[in-house]
mmCIF file of C-alpha atoms in Angstrom:
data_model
loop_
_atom_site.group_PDB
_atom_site.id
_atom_site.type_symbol
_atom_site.label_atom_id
_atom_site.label_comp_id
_atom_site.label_asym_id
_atom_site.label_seq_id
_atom_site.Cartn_x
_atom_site.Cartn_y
_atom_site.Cartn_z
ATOM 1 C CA UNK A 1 -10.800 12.165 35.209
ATOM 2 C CA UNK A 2 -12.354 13.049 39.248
ATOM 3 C CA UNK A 3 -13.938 15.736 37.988
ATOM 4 C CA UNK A 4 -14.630 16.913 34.271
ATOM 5 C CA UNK A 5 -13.018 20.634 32.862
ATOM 6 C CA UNK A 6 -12.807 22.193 29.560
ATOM 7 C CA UNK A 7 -9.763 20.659 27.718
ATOM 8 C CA UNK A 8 -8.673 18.475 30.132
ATOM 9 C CA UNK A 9 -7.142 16.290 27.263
ATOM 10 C CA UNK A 10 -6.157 16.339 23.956
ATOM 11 C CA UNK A 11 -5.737 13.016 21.582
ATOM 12 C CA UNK A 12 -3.762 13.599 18.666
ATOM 13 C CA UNK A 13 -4.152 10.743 15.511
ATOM 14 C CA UNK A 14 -2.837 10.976 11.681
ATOM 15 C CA UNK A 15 -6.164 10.169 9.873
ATOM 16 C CA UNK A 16 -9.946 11.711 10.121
ATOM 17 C CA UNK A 17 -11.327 8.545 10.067
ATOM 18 C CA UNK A 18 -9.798 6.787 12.861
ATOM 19 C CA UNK A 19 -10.081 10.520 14.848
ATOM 20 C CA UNK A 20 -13.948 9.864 14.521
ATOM 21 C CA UNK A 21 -13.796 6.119 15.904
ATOM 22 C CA UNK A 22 -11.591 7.278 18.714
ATOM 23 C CA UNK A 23 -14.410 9.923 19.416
ATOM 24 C CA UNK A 24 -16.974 7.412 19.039
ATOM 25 C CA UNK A 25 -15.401 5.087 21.457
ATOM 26 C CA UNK A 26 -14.485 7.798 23.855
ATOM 27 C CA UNK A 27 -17.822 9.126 24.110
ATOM 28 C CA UNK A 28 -19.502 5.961 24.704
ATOM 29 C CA UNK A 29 -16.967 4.864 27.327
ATOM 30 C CA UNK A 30 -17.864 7.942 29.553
ATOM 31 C CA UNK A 31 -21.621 7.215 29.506
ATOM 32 C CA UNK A 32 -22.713 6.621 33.163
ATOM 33 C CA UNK A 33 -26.288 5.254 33.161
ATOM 34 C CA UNK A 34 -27.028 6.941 30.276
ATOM 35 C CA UNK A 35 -25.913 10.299 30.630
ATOM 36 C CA UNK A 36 -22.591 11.302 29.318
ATOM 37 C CA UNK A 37 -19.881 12.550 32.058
ATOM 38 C CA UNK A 38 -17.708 14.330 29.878
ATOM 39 C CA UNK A 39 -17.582 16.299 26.115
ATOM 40 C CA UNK A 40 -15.605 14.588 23.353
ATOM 41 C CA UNK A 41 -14.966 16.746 20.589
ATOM 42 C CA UNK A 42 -13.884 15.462 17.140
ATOM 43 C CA UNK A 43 -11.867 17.819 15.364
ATOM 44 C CA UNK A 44 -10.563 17.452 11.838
ATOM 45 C CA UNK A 45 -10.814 18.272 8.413
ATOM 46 C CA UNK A 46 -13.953 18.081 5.689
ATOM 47 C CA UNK A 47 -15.693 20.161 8.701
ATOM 48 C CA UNK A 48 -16.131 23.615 8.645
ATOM 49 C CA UNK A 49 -13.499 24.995 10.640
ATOM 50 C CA UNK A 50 -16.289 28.321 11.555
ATOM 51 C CA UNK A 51 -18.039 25.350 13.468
ATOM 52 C CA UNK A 52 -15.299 23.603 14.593
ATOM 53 C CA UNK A 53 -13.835 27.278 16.355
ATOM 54 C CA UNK A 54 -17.252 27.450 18.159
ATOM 55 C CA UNK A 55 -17.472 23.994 19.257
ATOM 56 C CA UNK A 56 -13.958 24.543 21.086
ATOM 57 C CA UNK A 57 -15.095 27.835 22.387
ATOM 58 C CA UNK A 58 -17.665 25.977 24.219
ATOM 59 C CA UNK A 59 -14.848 24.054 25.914
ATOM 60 C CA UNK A 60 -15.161 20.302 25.767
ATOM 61 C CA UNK A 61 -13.275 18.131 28.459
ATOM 62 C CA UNK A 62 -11.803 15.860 25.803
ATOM 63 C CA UNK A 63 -10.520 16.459 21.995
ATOM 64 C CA UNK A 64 -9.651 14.033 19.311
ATOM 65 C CA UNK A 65 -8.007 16.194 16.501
ATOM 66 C CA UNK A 66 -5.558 15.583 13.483
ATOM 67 C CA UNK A 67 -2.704 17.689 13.574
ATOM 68 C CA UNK A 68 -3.559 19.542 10.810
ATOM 69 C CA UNK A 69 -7.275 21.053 11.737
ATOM 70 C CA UNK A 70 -6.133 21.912 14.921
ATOM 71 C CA UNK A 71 -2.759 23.791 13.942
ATOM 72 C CA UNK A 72 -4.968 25.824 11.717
ATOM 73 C CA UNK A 73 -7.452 26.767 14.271
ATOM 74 C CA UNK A 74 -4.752 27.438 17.055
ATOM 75 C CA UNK A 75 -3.147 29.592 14.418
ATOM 76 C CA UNK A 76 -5.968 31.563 13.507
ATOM 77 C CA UNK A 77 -6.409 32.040 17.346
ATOM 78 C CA UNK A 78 -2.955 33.788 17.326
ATOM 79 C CA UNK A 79 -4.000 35.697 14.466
ATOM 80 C CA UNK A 80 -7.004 36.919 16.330
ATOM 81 C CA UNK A 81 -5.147 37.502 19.602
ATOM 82 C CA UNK A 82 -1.973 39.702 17.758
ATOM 83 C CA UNK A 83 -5.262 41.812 16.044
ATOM 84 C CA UNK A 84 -5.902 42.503 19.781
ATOM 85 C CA UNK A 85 -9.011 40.195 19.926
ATOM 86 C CA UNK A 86 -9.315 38.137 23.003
ATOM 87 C CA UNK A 87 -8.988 34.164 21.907
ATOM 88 C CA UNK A 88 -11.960 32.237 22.520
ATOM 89 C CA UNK A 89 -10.302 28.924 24.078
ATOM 90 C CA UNK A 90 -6.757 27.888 24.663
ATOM 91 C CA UNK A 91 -5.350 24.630 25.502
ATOM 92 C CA UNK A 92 -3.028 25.872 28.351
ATOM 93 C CA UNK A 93 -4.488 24.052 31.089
ATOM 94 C CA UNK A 94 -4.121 20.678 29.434
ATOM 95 C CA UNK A 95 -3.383 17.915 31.381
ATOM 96 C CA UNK A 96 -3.176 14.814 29.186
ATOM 97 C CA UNK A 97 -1.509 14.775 25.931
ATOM 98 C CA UNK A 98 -2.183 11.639 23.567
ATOM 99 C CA UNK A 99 -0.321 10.852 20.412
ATOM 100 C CA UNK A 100 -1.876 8.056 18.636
ATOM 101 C CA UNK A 101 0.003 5.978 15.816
ATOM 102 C CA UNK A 102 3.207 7.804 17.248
ATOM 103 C CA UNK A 103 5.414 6.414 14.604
ATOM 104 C CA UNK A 104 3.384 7.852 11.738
ATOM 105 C CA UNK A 105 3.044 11.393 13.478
ATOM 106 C CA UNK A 106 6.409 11.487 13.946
ATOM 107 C CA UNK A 107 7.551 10.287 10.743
ATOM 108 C CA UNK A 108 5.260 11.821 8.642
ATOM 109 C CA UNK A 109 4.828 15.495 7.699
ATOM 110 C CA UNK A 110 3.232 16.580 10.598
ATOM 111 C CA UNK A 111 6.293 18.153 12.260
ATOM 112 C CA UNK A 112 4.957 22.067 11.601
ATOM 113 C CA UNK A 113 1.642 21.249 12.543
ATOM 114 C CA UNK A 114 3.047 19.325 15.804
ATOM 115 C CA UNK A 115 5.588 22.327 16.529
ATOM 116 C CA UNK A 116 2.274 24.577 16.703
ATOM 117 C CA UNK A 117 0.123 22.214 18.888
ATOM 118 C CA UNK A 118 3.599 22.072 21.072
ATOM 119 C CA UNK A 119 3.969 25.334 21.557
ATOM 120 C CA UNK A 120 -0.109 26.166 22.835
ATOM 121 C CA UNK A 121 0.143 23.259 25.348
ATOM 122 C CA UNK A 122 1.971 23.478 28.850
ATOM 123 C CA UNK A 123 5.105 21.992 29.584
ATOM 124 C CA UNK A 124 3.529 20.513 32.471
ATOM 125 C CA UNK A 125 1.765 17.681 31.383
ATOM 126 C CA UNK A 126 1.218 13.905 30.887
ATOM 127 C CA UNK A 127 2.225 12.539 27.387
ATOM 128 C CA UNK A 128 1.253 9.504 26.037
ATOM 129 C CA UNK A 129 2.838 7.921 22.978
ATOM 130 C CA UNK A 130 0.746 4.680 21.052
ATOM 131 C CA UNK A 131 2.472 2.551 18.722
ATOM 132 C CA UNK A 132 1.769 -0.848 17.106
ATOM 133 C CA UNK A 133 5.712 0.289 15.369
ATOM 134 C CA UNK A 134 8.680 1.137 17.349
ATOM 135 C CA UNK A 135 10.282 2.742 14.713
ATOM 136 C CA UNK A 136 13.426 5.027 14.350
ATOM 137 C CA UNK A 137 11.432 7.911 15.033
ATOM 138 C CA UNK A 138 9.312 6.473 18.173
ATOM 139 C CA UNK A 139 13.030 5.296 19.557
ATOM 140 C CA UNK A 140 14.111 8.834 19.142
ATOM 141 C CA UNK A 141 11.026 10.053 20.642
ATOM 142 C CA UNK A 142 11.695 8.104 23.543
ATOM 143 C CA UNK A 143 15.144 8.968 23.914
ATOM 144 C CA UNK A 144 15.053 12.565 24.076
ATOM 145 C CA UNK A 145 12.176 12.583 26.403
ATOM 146 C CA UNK A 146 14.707 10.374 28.932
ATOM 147 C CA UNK A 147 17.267 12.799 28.387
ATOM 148 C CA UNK A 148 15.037 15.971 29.560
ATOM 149 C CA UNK A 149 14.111 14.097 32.619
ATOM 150 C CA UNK A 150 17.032 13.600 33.818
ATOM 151 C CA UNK A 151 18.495 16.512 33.130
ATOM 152 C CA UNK A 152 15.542 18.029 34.944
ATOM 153 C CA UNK A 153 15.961 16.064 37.797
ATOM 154 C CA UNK A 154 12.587 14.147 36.989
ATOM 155 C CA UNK A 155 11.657 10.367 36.874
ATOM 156 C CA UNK A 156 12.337 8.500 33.406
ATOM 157 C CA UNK A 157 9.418 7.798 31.170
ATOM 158 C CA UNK A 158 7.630 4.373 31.860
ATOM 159 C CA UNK A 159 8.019 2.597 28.472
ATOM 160 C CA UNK A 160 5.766 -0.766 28.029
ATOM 161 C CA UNK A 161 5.874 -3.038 24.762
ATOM 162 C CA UNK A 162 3.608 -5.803 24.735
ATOM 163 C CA UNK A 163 4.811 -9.727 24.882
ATOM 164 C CA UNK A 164 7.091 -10.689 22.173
ATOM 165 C CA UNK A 165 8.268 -7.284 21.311
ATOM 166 C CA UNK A 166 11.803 -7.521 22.374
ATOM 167 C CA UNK A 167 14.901 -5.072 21.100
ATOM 168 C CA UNK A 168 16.601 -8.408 21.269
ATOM 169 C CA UNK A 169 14.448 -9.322 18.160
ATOM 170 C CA UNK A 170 15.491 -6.987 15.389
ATOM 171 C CA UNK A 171 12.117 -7.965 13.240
ATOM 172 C CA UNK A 172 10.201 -7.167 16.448
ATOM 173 C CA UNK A 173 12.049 -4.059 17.623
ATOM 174 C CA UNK A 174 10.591 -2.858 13.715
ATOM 175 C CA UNK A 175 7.304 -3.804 14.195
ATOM 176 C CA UNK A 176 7.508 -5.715 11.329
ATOM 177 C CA UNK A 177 6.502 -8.938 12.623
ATOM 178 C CA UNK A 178 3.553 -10.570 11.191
ATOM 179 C CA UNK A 179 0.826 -12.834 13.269
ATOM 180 C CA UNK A 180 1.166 -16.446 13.620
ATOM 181 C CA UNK A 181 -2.507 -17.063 12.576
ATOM 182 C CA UNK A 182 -2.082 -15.223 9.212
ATOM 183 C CA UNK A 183 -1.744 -16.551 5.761
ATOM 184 C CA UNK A 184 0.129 -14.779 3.432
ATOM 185 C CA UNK A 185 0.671 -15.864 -0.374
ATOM 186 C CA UNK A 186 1.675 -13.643 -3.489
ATOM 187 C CA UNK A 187 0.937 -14.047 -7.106
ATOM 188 C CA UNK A 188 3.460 -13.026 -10.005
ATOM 189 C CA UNK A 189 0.874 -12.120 -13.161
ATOM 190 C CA UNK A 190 0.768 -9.799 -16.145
ATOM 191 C CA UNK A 191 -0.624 -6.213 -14.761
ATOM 192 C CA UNK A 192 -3.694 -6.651 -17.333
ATOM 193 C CA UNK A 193 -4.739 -9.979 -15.520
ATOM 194 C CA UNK A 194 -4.628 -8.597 -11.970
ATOM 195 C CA UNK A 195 -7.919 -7.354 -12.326
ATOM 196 C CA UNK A 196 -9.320 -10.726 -13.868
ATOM 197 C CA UNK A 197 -7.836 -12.254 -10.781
ATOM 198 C CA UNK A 198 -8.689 -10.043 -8.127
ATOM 199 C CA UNK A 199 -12.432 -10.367 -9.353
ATOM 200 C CA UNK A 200 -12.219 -14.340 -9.377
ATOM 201 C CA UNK A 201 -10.332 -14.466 -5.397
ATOM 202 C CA UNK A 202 -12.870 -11.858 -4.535
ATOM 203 C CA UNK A 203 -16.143 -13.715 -5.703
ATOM 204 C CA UNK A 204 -14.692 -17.007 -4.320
ATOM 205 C CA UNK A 205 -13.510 -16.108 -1.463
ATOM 206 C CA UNK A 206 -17.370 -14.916 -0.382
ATOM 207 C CA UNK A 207 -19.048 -17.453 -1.661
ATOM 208 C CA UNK A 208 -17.085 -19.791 0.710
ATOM 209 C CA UNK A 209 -16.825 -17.502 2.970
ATOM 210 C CA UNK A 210 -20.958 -15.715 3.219
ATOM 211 C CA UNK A 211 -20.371 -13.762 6.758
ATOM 212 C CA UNK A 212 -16.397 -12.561 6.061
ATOM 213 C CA UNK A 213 -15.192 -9.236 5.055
ATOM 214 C CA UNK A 214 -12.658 -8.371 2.295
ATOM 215 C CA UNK A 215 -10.574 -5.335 2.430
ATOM 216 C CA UNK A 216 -9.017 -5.021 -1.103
ATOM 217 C CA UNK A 217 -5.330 -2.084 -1.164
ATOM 218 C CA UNK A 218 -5.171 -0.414 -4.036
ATOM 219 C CA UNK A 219 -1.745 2.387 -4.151
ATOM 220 C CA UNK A 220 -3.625 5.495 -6.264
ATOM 221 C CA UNK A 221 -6.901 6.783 -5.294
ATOM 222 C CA UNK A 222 -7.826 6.838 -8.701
ATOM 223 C CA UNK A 223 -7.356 2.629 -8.991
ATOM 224 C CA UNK A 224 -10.384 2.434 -6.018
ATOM 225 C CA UNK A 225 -12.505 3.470 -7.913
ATOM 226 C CA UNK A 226 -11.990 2.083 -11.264
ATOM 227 C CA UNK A 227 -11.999 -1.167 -8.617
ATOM 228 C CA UNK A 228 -14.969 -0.536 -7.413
ATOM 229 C CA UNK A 229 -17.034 -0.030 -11.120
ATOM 230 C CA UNK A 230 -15.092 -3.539 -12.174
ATOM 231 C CA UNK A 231 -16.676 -5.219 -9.332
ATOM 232 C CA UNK A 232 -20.219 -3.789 -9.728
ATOM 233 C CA UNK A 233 -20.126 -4.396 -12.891
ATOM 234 C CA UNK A 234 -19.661 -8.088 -12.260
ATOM 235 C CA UNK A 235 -22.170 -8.009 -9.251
ATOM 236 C CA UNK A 236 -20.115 -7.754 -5.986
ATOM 237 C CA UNK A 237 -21.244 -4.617 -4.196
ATOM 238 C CA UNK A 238 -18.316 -2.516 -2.655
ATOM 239 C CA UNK A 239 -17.290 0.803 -0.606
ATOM 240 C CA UNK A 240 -14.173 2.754 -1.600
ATOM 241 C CA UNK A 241 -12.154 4.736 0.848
ATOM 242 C CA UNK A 242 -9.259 7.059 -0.169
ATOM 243 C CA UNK A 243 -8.160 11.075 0.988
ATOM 244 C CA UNK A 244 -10.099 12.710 -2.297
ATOM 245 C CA UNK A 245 -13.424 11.565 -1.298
ATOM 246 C CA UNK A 246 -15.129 13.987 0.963
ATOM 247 C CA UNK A 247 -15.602 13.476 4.634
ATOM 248 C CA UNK A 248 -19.270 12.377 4.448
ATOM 249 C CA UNK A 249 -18.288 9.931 1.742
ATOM 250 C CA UNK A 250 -15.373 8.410 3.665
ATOM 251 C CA UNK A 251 -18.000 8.453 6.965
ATOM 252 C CA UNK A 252 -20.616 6.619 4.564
ATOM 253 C CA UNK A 253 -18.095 3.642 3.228
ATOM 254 C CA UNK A 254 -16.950 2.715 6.216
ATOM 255 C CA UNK A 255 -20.215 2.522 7.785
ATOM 256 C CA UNK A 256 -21.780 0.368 5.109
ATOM 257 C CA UNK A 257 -18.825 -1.586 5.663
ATOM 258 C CA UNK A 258 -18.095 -1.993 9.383
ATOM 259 C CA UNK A 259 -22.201 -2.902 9.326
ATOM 260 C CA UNK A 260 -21.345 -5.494 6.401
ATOM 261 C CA UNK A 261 -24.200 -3.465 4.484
ATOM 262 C CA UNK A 262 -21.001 -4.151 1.843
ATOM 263 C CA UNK A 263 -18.278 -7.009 2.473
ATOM 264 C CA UNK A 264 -15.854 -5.661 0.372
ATOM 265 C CA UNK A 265 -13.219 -2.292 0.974
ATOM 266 C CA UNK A 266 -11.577 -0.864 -1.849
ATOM 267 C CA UNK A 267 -8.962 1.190 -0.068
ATOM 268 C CA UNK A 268 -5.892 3.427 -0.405
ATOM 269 C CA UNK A 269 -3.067 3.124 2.882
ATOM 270 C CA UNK A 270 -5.839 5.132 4.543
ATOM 271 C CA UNK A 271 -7.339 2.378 5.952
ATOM 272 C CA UNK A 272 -4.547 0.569 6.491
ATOM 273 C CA UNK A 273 -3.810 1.865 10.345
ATOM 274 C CA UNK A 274 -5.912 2.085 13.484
ATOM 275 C CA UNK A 275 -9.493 1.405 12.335
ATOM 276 C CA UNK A 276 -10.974 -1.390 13.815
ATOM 277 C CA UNK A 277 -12.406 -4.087 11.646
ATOM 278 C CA UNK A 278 -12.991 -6.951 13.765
ATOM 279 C CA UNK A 279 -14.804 -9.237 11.277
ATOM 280 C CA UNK A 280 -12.044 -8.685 8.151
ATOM 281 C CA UNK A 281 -10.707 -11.997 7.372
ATOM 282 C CA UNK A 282 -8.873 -11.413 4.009
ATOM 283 C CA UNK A 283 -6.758 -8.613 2.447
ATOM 284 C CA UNK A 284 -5.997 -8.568 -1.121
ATOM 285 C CA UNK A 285 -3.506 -5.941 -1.807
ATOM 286 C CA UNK A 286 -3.821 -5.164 -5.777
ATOM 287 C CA UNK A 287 -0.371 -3.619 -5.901
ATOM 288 C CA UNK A 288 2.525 -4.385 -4.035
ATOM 289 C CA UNK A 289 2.921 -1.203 -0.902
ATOM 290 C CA UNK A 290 5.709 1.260 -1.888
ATOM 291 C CA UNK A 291 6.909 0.500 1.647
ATOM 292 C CA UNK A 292 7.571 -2.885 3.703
ATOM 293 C CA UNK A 293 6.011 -1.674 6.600
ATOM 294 C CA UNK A 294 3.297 -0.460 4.868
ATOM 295 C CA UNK A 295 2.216 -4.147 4.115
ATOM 296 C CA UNK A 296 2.824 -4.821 7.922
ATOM 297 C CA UNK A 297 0.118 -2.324 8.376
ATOM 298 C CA UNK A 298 -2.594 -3.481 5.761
ATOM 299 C CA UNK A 299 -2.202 -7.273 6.324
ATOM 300 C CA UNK A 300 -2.821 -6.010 10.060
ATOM 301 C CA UNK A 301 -6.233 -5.644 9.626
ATOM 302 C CA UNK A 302 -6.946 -9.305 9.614
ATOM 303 C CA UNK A 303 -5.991 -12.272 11.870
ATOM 304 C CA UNK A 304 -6.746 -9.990 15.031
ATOM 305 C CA UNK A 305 -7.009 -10.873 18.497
ATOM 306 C CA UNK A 306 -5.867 -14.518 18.038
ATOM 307 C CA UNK A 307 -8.177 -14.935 14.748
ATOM 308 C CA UNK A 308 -7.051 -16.773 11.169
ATOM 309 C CA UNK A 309 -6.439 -13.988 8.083
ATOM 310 C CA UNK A 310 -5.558 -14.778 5.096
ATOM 311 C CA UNK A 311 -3.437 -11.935 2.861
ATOM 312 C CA UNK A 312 -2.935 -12.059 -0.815
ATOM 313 C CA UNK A 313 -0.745 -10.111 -2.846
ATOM 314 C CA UNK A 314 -0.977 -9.443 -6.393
ATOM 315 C CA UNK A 315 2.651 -8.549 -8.012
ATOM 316 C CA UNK A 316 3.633 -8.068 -11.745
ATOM 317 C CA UNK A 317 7.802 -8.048 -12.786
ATOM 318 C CA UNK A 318 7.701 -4.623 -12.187
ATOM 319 C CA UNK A 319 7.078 -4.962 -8.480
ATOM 320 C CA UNK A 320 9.640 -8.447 -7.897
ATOM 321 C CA UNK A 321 11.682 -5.794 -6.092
ATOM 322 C CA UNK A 322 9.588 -4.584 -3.780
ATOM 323 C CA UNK A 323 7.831 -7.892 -3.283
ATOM 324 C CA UNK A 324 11.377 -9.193 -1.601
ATOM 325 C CA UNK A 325 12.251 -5.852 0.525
ATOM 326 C CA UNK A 326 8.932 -7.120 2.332
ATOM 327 C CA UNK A 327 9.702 -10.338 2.692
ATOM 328 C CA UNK A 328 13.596 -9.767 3.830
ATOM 329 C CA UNK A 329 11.369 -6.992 5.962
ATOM 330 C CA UNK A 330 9.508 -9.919 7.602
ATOM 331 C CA UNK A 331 11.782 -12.267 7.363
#
């Protein structure tokens, strides 16, 4: 950015949580001896959106939103602006456009929310799409935006995968590829002994292990925290994380967490994208993930940046089925 202006750009991400650590990361990379540059702007929801409308009023160079806040704002700005009040702020001379964890934005059920945001930002622009998944959706994505350009007489858009994503690799080409350096084991039991084992892998795994960081995947909020009260009750302090806790509560688990305060994450698929946990070196995932990719994504949050990880899954008979769609999905 040569020189800072009121919504220069706008970063779009699926979850509050990782919105926040892309603020926090913005904000401190624009700090020049000290003093900050440029605003950043976290907008999302478990605010009050009252605050949130006079935060953007003020006009911040730089906005990290989910889709869903930020819909709701711009369409209460409408609102305003058909009652014949002026609107306070407007993203129409956006530059740079940002969608983080593309595939999930686009796959999701975003698309209303998106179509909003779409329509209050100018055509003339710079888009970024961010993916660890080139999905269906991403391809499409991709695709289309080709098409415009050259039916506008424009350059194609740049495209970049990083080495050893190929479309030659069908695996790759999904995302679905898991690290070298990772571990991964299952274990068929009873679903009344899970718990007895997770509690035995958990306590071991620490005591061998007294500076690592555990990140247990549970499928129903409600399972965190029965989770959680199993392994206080035997000792082993823990944070839970799931979309029915409020904002401050999600802020507060992952702090105690990331600051190893706690060394164990009791988590729903919310943490299973973006957020950076650069000391995790096991994931336990109590049930087996709906999805295939969805495993792709939790076991993701250990053996990073060249590191060993070690993954466990925990499967009864019920699951058998989807314990094989991920491992035909990994091959």
């Amino acid at each position: 950015m040569v020189e800072p202006r009121p919504f220069y750009a706008l970063i779009l991400t699926p979850t509050r949580e990782l919105a926040h650590q892309i603020g926090e990361q913005t904000a401190g990379l624009n700090l020049v001896q000290g003093s900050s540059i440029c605003t950043v702007q976290v907008i999302t929801g478990g605010r009050s959106i009252v605050h949130q409308g006079i935060d953007l009023a003020r006009g911040p160079h730089i906005i990290v939103a989910t889709p869903g806040r930020l819909a709701d704002l711009l369409r209460t700005q409408k609102a305003a602006s058909e009652s014949g009040s002026a609107p306070e702020w407007n993203l129409s001379r956006l530059k740079v456009l940002v969608l983080d964890e593309a595939d999930r934005l686009l796959e999701d059920n975003f698309g209303k929310d998106l179509s909003e945001i779409m329509s209050a930002v100018p055509r003339q622009r710079q888009t970024l799409l961010f993916s660890a998944t080139f999905s269906d959706a991403v391809k499409r994505a991709v695709e289309a935006s080709k098409a415009v350009a050259a039916a506008e007489g424009r350059k194609p858009p740049v495209m970049w995968q990083s080495k050893g994503i190929t479309e030659s690799s069908k695996q790759l080409a999904a995302g679905s590829a898991t690290v070298d350096t990772l571990s991964q084991y299952y274990l068929i039991t009873k679903p009344e002994l899970k718990d007895a084992f997770l509690v035995h892998v958990v306590d071991q795994f620490l005591t061998e292990n007294p500076h690592s960081l555990v990140i247990v995947f549970s499928n129903k909020c409600k399972w965190c925290h029965l989770l959680g009260l199993i392994l206080s009750a035997v000792g082993i302090q823990s944070a839970v994380l799931h979309s029915s806790m409020s904002q401050n509560d999600r802020v507060a688990a992952l702090t105690s967490f990331k600051s190893s305060h706690v060394r164990v994450l009791i988590a729903t698929d919310l943490a299973s994208r973006g957020l950076d946990f650069p000391t995790v070196d096991a994931v336990i995932n109590h049930n087996v993930p709906i999805r295939p990719k969805d495993y792709v994504h939790r076991v993701g949050r250990t053996a990073r940046a060249g590191k060993a990880g070690m993954a466990l899954t925990f499967a009864d008979l019920f699951e058998i089925k989807r314990l094989r769609a991920i491992q035909d999905f990994i091959g």
